[in-house]
């Protein structure tokens, strides 16, 4: 009985990587329009400086998955987790997913755009005081949740020309929203400077 | 090697980046989180509490102004942003915007400061709409007892009268501009609009404030007035321009347009008996100088303990038009009381 319970999920886990790759072999002739900089996708990792208004520092960690690629054009899905600190104002922690499009030229230069949605949690960057039963008391701030829509524009460069194999350097400008903020959508701007590694 | 360098730079940015320009805490009051910044000489045991105008403006950002930095050399300065103003956060209900709640918020700010800075004397420096807020606050005897003195500056305690006087100022200024051949089309547009608008109320407030701003109601001499270091404020401090813009719009929509124009607290002035330094700019077109003169006359403060200071080279913001003279007047008052 116990062996039966184990075998089935193990079988699914073993077959899943094969199942995911089937469509890639089923539909398209990969030789027809080869991408000039076809990237190996098994596990790209993105790490970037994330600066809200450029100078409020933070970090972004992410990955992406190629959804479609023809010639110089690629559509992809991306997921990011990160945070930043606006000193004296707030700390922002976020988790977002995005759909992106990248145009890569033979030179290795690329242009991209992403549209995303995610979750932003903001915490006050300072001690918090309120009126308690016996007077003023310090309270812990658990932060506030917000919806985080975003749009990003960026450009990048294939790192192989700089001796950095299987990497892509990039810079991005992101506009993201924070809702609700005092009943409205608060716009933010962020600059990203980072690298994507394509692990084989 | 390259990776180690990148990580070092990243960590340095994270750890060593700009900090807050003073001691920043937050005061949580009815779902609003009000930033409260204390800077300057706290060892003096005398602290100015700045109550900003607008409504919907910002006080916290004043830390970067020449006047506040000079004042901080001798005394402590506390600035806070009111609910749905400046850098305030928290998602409070829009119907919480009202004079009574602003007074309760201010009292909590005062209590936080009294706890954090014991054995300190507190003085209210109340500018423009902040003057109305301070008037309402001090009219309560229990609250007034917590304060050692106050400095209403271009303070709007009676918006009905001030708006009428501001309209008259705008018409006179527009006529002057036409006579001088300066900003003629703006001046003509203003005169036409004021001709069709005998009373400034409700939604007309926005247009009125736009006209008087362009006609120079706030700063008398833009060439010499103190200006904040924009790069320092925008990129290296707690300020957020989108926050201030959103909050200003929300405050106007949910408070100013409904309640501001009918505000008249003149009957509360006689209840205020604190040492008072009443200040105003001669060329103020937003709250004309007659308001400061009326406050001085109607206060309950003994004649020996109240002073009227008119800044002859200033409009609505003497702390920016004449920062040295402004600071000197404030320092003299704080030293005396």
XYZ file of C-alpha atoms in Angstrom:
537
model
C 0.000 0.000 0.000
C 2.728 2.461 0.983
C 4.779 1.605 -2.104
C 1.751 2.341 -4.331
C 1.332 5.769 -2.772
C 4.958 6.617 -3.444
C 5.270 5.212 -6.940
C 2.583 7.337 -8.529
C 3.915 10.781 -7.531
C 7.459 9.676 -8.309
C 6.373 8.595 -11.761
C 4.698 11.930 -12.385
C 7.820 13.780 -11.274
C 10.005 11.674 -13.579
C 7.761 12.157 -16.596
C 7.046 15.856 -16.070
C 10.263 17.238 -17.607
C 9.669 15.121 -20.699
C 6.038 16.207 -20.975
C 6.934 19.880 -20.726
C 9.415 19.624 -23.587
C 7.134 17.718 -26.007
C 5.543 20.790 -27.657
C 8.981 22.120 -28.559
C 9.606 19.074 -30.697
C 6.090 18.713 -31.969
C 5.381 21.966 -33.808
C 8.316 24.021 -35.039
C 11.308 23.286 -37.260
C 14.113 24.844 -35.215
C 16.331 25.171 -38.278
C 13.848 27.334 -40.192
C 14.521 30.684 -38.451
C 17.301 30.198 -35.924
C 17.651 32.834 -33.233
C 21.001 34.623 -33.578
C 21.551 34.346 -29.813
C 19.517 31.335 -28.787
C 19.934 31.051 -25.055
C 19.895 27.847 -23.132
C 16.957 28.221 -20.827
C 17.017 25.474 -18.234
C 17.653 27.859 -15.371
C 18.312 31.521 -16.072
C 18.888 33.476 -12.883
C 18.566 37.238 -12.802
C 20.191 39.401 -10.171
C 19.879 43.171 -10.277
C 20.297 46.323 -8.302
C 16.797 47.691 -7.851
C 16.751 51.376 -7.076
C 13.452 53.074 -6.377
C 13.951 56.512 -7.932
C 17.382 55.051 -8.610
C 18.844 56.010 -5.234
C 16.620 54.161 -2.761
C 18.551 50.906 -2.846
C 17.354 47.370 -3.179
C 17.849 44.039 -4.856
C 15.900 41.963 -7.317
C 16.206 38.226 -7.896
C 14.361 36.456 -10.638
C 14.084 33.995 -13.421
C 12.450 33.768 -16.795
C 11.053 31.133 -19.063
C 10.998 31.310 -22.837
C 7.410 31.001 -24.051
C 7.993 31.536 -27.746
C 10.933 32.383 -29.971
C 11.167 33.130 -33.684
C 14.305 34.610 -35.155
C 15.280 37.696 -33.222
C 11.992 37.775 -31.310
C 11.305 36.158 -27.991
C 8.321 36.199 -25.687
C 8.946 35.095 -22.138
C 7.473 34.822 -18.690
C 9.380 36.291 -15.784
C 9.111 36.067 -12.031
C 10.861 38.402 -9.597
C 11.219 38.774 -5.870
C 12.892 41.755 -4.300
C 12.905 44.676 -1.975
C 14.144 48.204 -1.465
C 14.436 50.796 1.237
C 13.319 54.437 1.009
C 15.052 55.821 4.109
C 12.730 57.594 6.505
C 9.737 56.635 4.402
C 9.197 52.905 3.862
C 10.629 49.522 3.028
C 9.028 47.751 0.076
C 9.053 43.970 -0.442
C 7.588 42.592 -3.619
C 6.793 39.458 -5.586
C 5.756 39.824 -9.187
C 5.160 37.967 -12.405
C 5.449 39.477 -15.851
C 5.059 38.797 -19.527
C 7.907 40.092 -21.633
C 9.049 40.584 -25.188
C 12.699 40.824 -26.213
C 14.208 41.777 -29.560
C 17.830 40.668 -29.853
C 20.011 42.002 -32.664
C 22.930 40.101 -34.224
C 25.309 42.407 -32.370
C 24.061 41.067 -29.071
C 22.220 44.239 -28.182
C 18.639 43.649 -27.081
C 15.566 45.700 -26.343
C 12.766 44.468 -24.136
C 9.497 45.362 -22.511
C 7.588 43.667 -19.688
C 4.121 44.043 -18.269
C 3.617 42.652 -14.825
C 1.419 42.279 -11.811
C 2.413 41.485 -8.295
C 2.222 42.009 -4.573
C 3.948 44.831 -2.723
C 4.222 44.917 1.056
C 5.304 48.223 2.585
C 6.584 48.740 6.102
C 7.193 52.096 7.738
C 10.892 52.922 7.990
C 10.876 54.088 11.582
C 9.444 53.454 15.017
C 5.672 53.728 15.287
C 3.789 55.258 18.204
C 0.098 55.388 18.923
C -2.326 56.178 21.713
C -2.599 53.271 24.114
C -4.771 52.616 27.153
C -2.372 54.433 29.492
C -0.779 56.895 27.099
C 1.565 56.821 24.152
C 2.975 53.408 23.344
C 5.281 51.988 20.718
C 3.672 49.455 18.392
C 5.032 47.019 15.873
C 4.273 47.833 12.263
C 3.228 44.751 10.307
C 3.027 46.748 7.125
C 0.366 47.140 4.494
C -0.434 45.018 1.441
C -0.791 46.515 -2.012
C -1.355 45.494 -5.584
C 1.672 46.192 -7.749
C 1.046 46.552 -11.486
C 4.127 47.353 -13.520
C 5.479 48.197 -16.933
C 9.179 47.974 -17.751
C 11.420 49.019 -20.602
C 14.976 47.841 -20.894
C 17.992 47.161 -22.995
C 20.684 44.592 -22.673
C 23.877 43.202 -24.069
C 25.048 39.657 -24.624
C 27.955 39.270 -22.247
C 29.921 36.883 -24.437
C 31.524 39.837 -26.228
C 32.925 40.895 -22.845
C 34.180 37.443 -22.003
C 31.151 36.632 -19.849
C 29.746 33.441 -21.304
C 26.046 32.634 -21.088
C 25.232 35.996 -19.522
C 23.200 38.998 -20.447
C 23.788 42.412 -18.921
C 20.820 44.727 -18.761
C 19.404 47.968 -17.515
C 15.703 48.641 -17.065
C 13.371 51.439 -16.118
C 10.261 50.256 -14.338
C 7.099 52.101 -13.457
C 5.068 50.343 -10.791
C 1.966 51.183 -8.882
C 0.984 50.796 -5.258
C -2.723 50.390 -4.598
C -4.268 51.339 -2.314
C -2.328 54.394 -1.142
C -4.586 56.767 0.731
C -7.362 55.617 -1.546
C -5.466 56.105 -4.806
C -2.740 54.467 -6.900
C 0.715 55.736 -5.970
C 3.164 55.603 -8.886
C 6.796 54.658 -8.318
C 9.755 54.582 -10.673
C 12.713 52.273 -10.354
C 15.971 51.692 -12.140
C 17.438 48.213 -12.476
C 20.986 47.249 -13.353
C 21.737 43.592 -13.488
C 22.772 40.387 -15.112
C 21.050 37.207 -16.197
C 23.001 33.981 -16.083
C 21.914 31.095 -18.246
C 22.916 27.929 -16.514
C 23.113 24.722 -18.514
C 36.758 39.075 -9.130
C 34.105 40.942 -11.072
C 31.355 39.269 -9.093
C 33.010 40.200 -5.795
C 33.269 43.838 -6.893
C 29.619 43.919 -7.918
C 28.507 42.436 -4.632
C 30.624 44.887 -2.641
C 29.131 47.856 -4.438
C 25.652 46.448 -3.965
C 26.113 45.912 -0.244
C 27.617 49.354 0.167
C 24.582 50.877 -1.474
C 22.227 48.897 0.708
C 23.967 49.572 3.983
C 25.498 52.969 3.540
C 22.936 54.722 1.456
C 21.330 57.976 2.484
C 19.695 57.977 5.871
C 16.907 60.070 7.331
C 17.925 63.706 8.063
C 17.097 63.524 11.769
C 15.100 61.300 14.044
C 12.139 60.042 12.012
C 9.256 58.203 13.682
C 5.624 57.663 12.751
C 2.518 58.568 14.723
C -0.397 56.237 14.057
C -3.756 57.935 14.527
C -7.057 56.542 13.237
C -5.462 54.544 10.411
C -3.166 57.375 9.330
C 0.603 57.051 9.743
C 2.023 60.530 10.186
C 5.781 60.988 9.697
C 7.340 63.037 12.496
C 10.899 64.280 12.016
C 12.955 65.869 14.787
C 16.181 67.664 13.943
C 18.433 70.262 15.528
C 19.533 71.026 19.057
C 17.371 68.816 21.280
C 19.726 69.536 24.187
C 18.317 73.080 24.262
C 15.124 71.618 25.808
C 13.138 73.939 23.541
C 11.394 72.479 20.527
C 9.471 74.150 17.715
C 6.628 72.033 16.303
C 5.982 73.083 12.708
C 2.372 72.789 11.548
C 2.314 72.971 7.762
C -0.222 74.623 5.499
C -2.173 73.539 2.467
C -4.109 71.785 3.587
C -2.307 68.865 2.008
C 1.174 70.393 2.014
C 4.251 68.972 3.715
C 6.177 69.908 6.840
C 8.759 67.110 6.941
C 10.482 68.366 3.798
C 11.279 71.667 5.541
C 14.331 70.012 7.093
C 16.228 70.963 3.937
C 15.342 74.664 4.112
C 17.881 77.285 5.154
C 15.558 78.657 7.835
C 14.982 75.329 9.568
C 18.617 74.361 9.415
C 19.599 77.704 10.946
C 16.916 77.381 13.600
C 18.162 73.886 14.374
C 21.563 75.223 15.362
C 20.003 76.707 18.487
C 16.780 74.837 19.082
C 15.091 71.576 18.170
C 12.615 71.521 15.309
C 9.883 68.912 14.885
C 7.956 68.692 11.625
C 5.117 66.335 10.888
C 2.858 65.702 7.907
C -0.863 65.732 8.582
C -3.179 62.919 7.484
C -3.442 62.628 3.687
C -0.727 65.252 3.352
C 2.903 65.188 2.298
C 4.460 61.836 3.111
C 1.666 60.531 5.359
C 0.712 56.906 4.739
C -1.841 54.463 6.068
C -5.030 54.513 3.977
C -7.298 56.444 6.386
C -10.926 56.879 5.420
C -11.529 60.029 3.416
C -14.293 61.104 5.799
C -11.720 61.237 8.604
C -10.429 64.444 7.056
C -11.780 67.270 9.142
C -10.646 69.932 11.563
C -11.569 67.945 14.682
C -9.571 64.887 13.611
C -6.608 67.060 12.628
C -6.706 68.494 16.161
C -6.760 64.997 17.678
C -3.840 64.004 15.458
C -1.859 67.064 16.547
C -2.504 66.280 20.199
C -1.151 62.769 19.707
C 1.932 64.213 17.977
C 2.442 66.527 20.963
C 2.057 63.607 23.379
C 4.592 61.515 21.467
C 7.063 64.395 21.629
C 6.390 64.963 25.340
C 7.184 61.328 26.011
C 10.290 61.178 23.846
C 11.638 64.564 24.918
C 10.765 65.073 28.578
C 11.570 68.356 30.317
C 11.231 70.180 26.996
C 9.192 73.284 26.240
C 7.167 73.132 23.037
C 6.196 75.981 20.718
C 3.839 75.799 17.766
C 5.020 77.382 14.513
C 1.800 77.315 12.498
C 1.810 78.358 8.856
C -1.198 79.240 6.703
C -3.894 76.520 7.083
C -1.711 75.263 9.951
C -2.699 78.459 11.745
C -6.343 77.396 11.703
C -5.379 73.967 13.011
C -3.269 75.506 15.790
C -6.055 77.935 16.713
C -8.532 75.090 17.091
C -5.959 73.106 19.092
C -5.017 75.887 21.502
C -8.603 76.995 22.084
C -8.837 73.901 24.291
C -7.372 74.788 27.688
C -5.999 71.317 28.419
C -4.161 71.254 25.131
C -2.988 74.861 25.464
C -1.379 73.981 28.808
C 1.063 71.664 27.000
C 2.462 74.513 24.878
C 4.816 77.303 25.981
C 4.109 79.692 23.106
C 2.952 79.892 19.525
C 3.922 81.619 16.300
C 1.060 81.885 13.790
C 2.653 82.765 10.457
C 0.493 84.039 7.597
C -2.114 82.091 9.485
C -5.549 81.455 8.042
C -7.983 81.426 10.942
C -10.901 83.016 9.048
C -11.041 81.684 5.505
C -14.237 83.550 4.655
C -12.549 86.917 5.142
C -9.132 85.818 3.875
C -10.547 84.483 0.615
C -12.385 87.740 0.034
C -9.179 89.700 0.734
C -7.143 87.306 -1.411
C -9.547 87.857 -4.321
C -9.141 91.621 -3.924
C -5.358 91.193 -3.832
C -5.438 89.150 -7.043
C -7.513 91.762 -8.867
C -5.198 94.574 -7.763
C -2.096 92.558 -8.710
C -3.532 91.708 -12.122
C -4.285 95.379 -12.765
C -0.715 96.276 -11.764
C 0.676 93.656 -14.149
C -1.343 95.079 -17.040
C -0.194 98.596 -16.204
C 3.425 97.377 -16.225
C 2.939 95.412 -19.453
C 3.947 92.254 -17.630
C 2.143 88.855 -17.911
C -0.663 90.721 -19.651
C -2.582 87.726 -20.996
C -2.493 85.976 -17.600
C -3.623 89.160 -15.869
C -6.472 89.693 -18.334
C -7.604 86.098 -17.940
C -7.552 86.503 -14.167
C -9.543 89.720 -14.248
C -12.170 88.136 -16.496
C -12.490 85.123 -14.213
C -12.701 87.156 -11.015
C -15.272 89.383 -12.697
C -17.485 86.305 -13.071
C -16.594 84.906 -9.630
C -17.705 87.231 -6.829
C -17.122 84.606 -4.141
C -14.409 81.964 -3.884
C -15.934 78.720 -2.655
C -15.849 74.998 -3.377
C -14.419 73.968 -6.708
C -13.444 77.573 -7.503
C -10.687 77.297 -4.887
C -8.442 75.406 -7.304
C -8.659 78.049 -10.026
C -8.195 80.828 -7.474
C -5.050 79.246 -5.984
C -3.692 78.687 -9.476
C -4.134 82.347 -10.391
C -2.651 83.758 -7.198
C 0.336 81.415 -7.470
C 1.091 82.726 -10.933
C 0.553 86.299 -9.763
C 3.181 85.907 -7.019
C 1.128 85.444 -3.857
C 3.524 82.978 -2.245
C 7.031 84.236 -2.937
C 7.763 87.954 -3.192
C 11.144 87.772 -4.887
C 11.783 84.427 -6.608
C 15.311 85.467 -7.592
C 16.504 85.716 -3.978
C 14.124 83.438 -2.081
C 15.540 80.315 -0.467
C 15.039 77.232 -2.579
C 15.306 73.656 -1.421
C 18.112 71.587 -2.872
C 15.916 69.663 -5.290
C 18.339 66.801 -5.896
C 18.969 66.282 -2.191
C 15.270 66.302 -1.361
C 14.086 64.205 -4.321
C 16.727 61.480 -4.243
C 18.369 61.401 -0.813
C 15.720 61.839 1.837
C 12.269 60.686 2.894
C 10.460 62.869 0.359
C 8.264 61.441 -2.389
C 6.808 63.785 -4.981
C 4.106 61.310 -6.052
C 3.051 60.931 -2.394
C 2.696 64.670 -1.898
C 0.801 65.061 -5.179
C -1.615 62.210 -4.471
C -2.209 63.392 -0.909
C -2.762 67.001 -1.974
C -5.355 65.907 -4.525
C -7.102 63.684 -1.987
C -7.133 66.407 0.665
C -8.567 68.913 -1.745
C -11.222 66.511 -2.960
C -12.328 65.258 0.447
C -11.706 68.248 2.725
C -10.640 71.566 1.239
C -13.323 71.905 -1.417
C -16.081 71.131 1.102
C -14.986 72.638 4.362
C -12.114 75.073 3.962
C -13.854 78.087 2.434
C -16.380 78.363 5.271
C -13.872 78.048 8.106
C -13.994 80.892 10.652
C -12.323 80.382 14.035
C -12.200 84.021 15.071
C -14.318 83.410 18.158
C -11.669 81.007 19.502
C -8.771 83.462 19.455
C -9.600 85.180 22.766
C -9.221 81.803 24.519
C -5.543 81.733 23.561
C -3.460 83.460 26.216
C -0.033 82.052 25.394
C 3.017 84.165 24.566
C 2.527 84.836 20.864
C 4.710 85.914 17.961
C 2.310 86.723 15.120
C 4.111 86.899 11.774
C 3.013 87.808 8.254
C 4.391 88.795 4.883
C 3.444 92.284 3.664
C 2.891 91.044 0.111
C 1.009 87.863 0.993
C -1.695 87.265 -1.588
C -2.948 83.944 -0.202
C -3.689 85.075 3.362
C -3.298 88.859 3.150
C -1.529 90.600 6.009
C -4.795 91.904 7.468
C -5.359 88.394 8.844
C -2.144 88.540 10.896
C -3.121 91.976 12.178
C -6.553 90.664 13.173
C -5.069 87.664 14.990
C -2.789 89.959 16.961
C -5.715 92.186 17.925
C -8.095 89.391 18.945
C -5.741 87.144 20.925
C -6.396 86.821 24.648
C -2.657 87.138 25.323
C -1.526 90.060 27.502
C -0.070 92.942 25.463
C 3.373 92.474 27.002
C 3.534 88.894 25.773
C 2.485 89.285 22.178
C 4.358 90.672 19.188
C 3.302 91.426 15.613
C 6.134 91.046 13.093
C 5.470 91.999 9.458
C 8.134 91.033 6.923
C 8.248 93.860 4.380
C 10.029 91.844 1.682
C 7.907 88.722 1.935
C 4.759 87.229 0.516
C 3.080 84.104 1.963
C 6.316 82.378 2.978
C 8.622 84.710 4.945
C 10.705 81.681 6.000
C 11.731 81.442 2.340
C 11.608 85.117 1.295
C 13.558 86.428 4.329
C 15.001 83.364 6.092
C 17.583 85.259 8.153
C 15.093 87.795 9.486
C 12.547 85.045 10.072
C 14.991 82.909 12.061
C 16.137 85.923 14.077
C 12.554 86.716 15.088
C 11.842 83.121 16.075
C 15.098 82.760 18.009
C 14.426 85.974 19.929
C 10.958 84.719 20.870
C 12.207 81.300 21.947
C 15.012 82.838 23.987
C 12.599 85.176 25.759
C 10.022 82.481 26.561
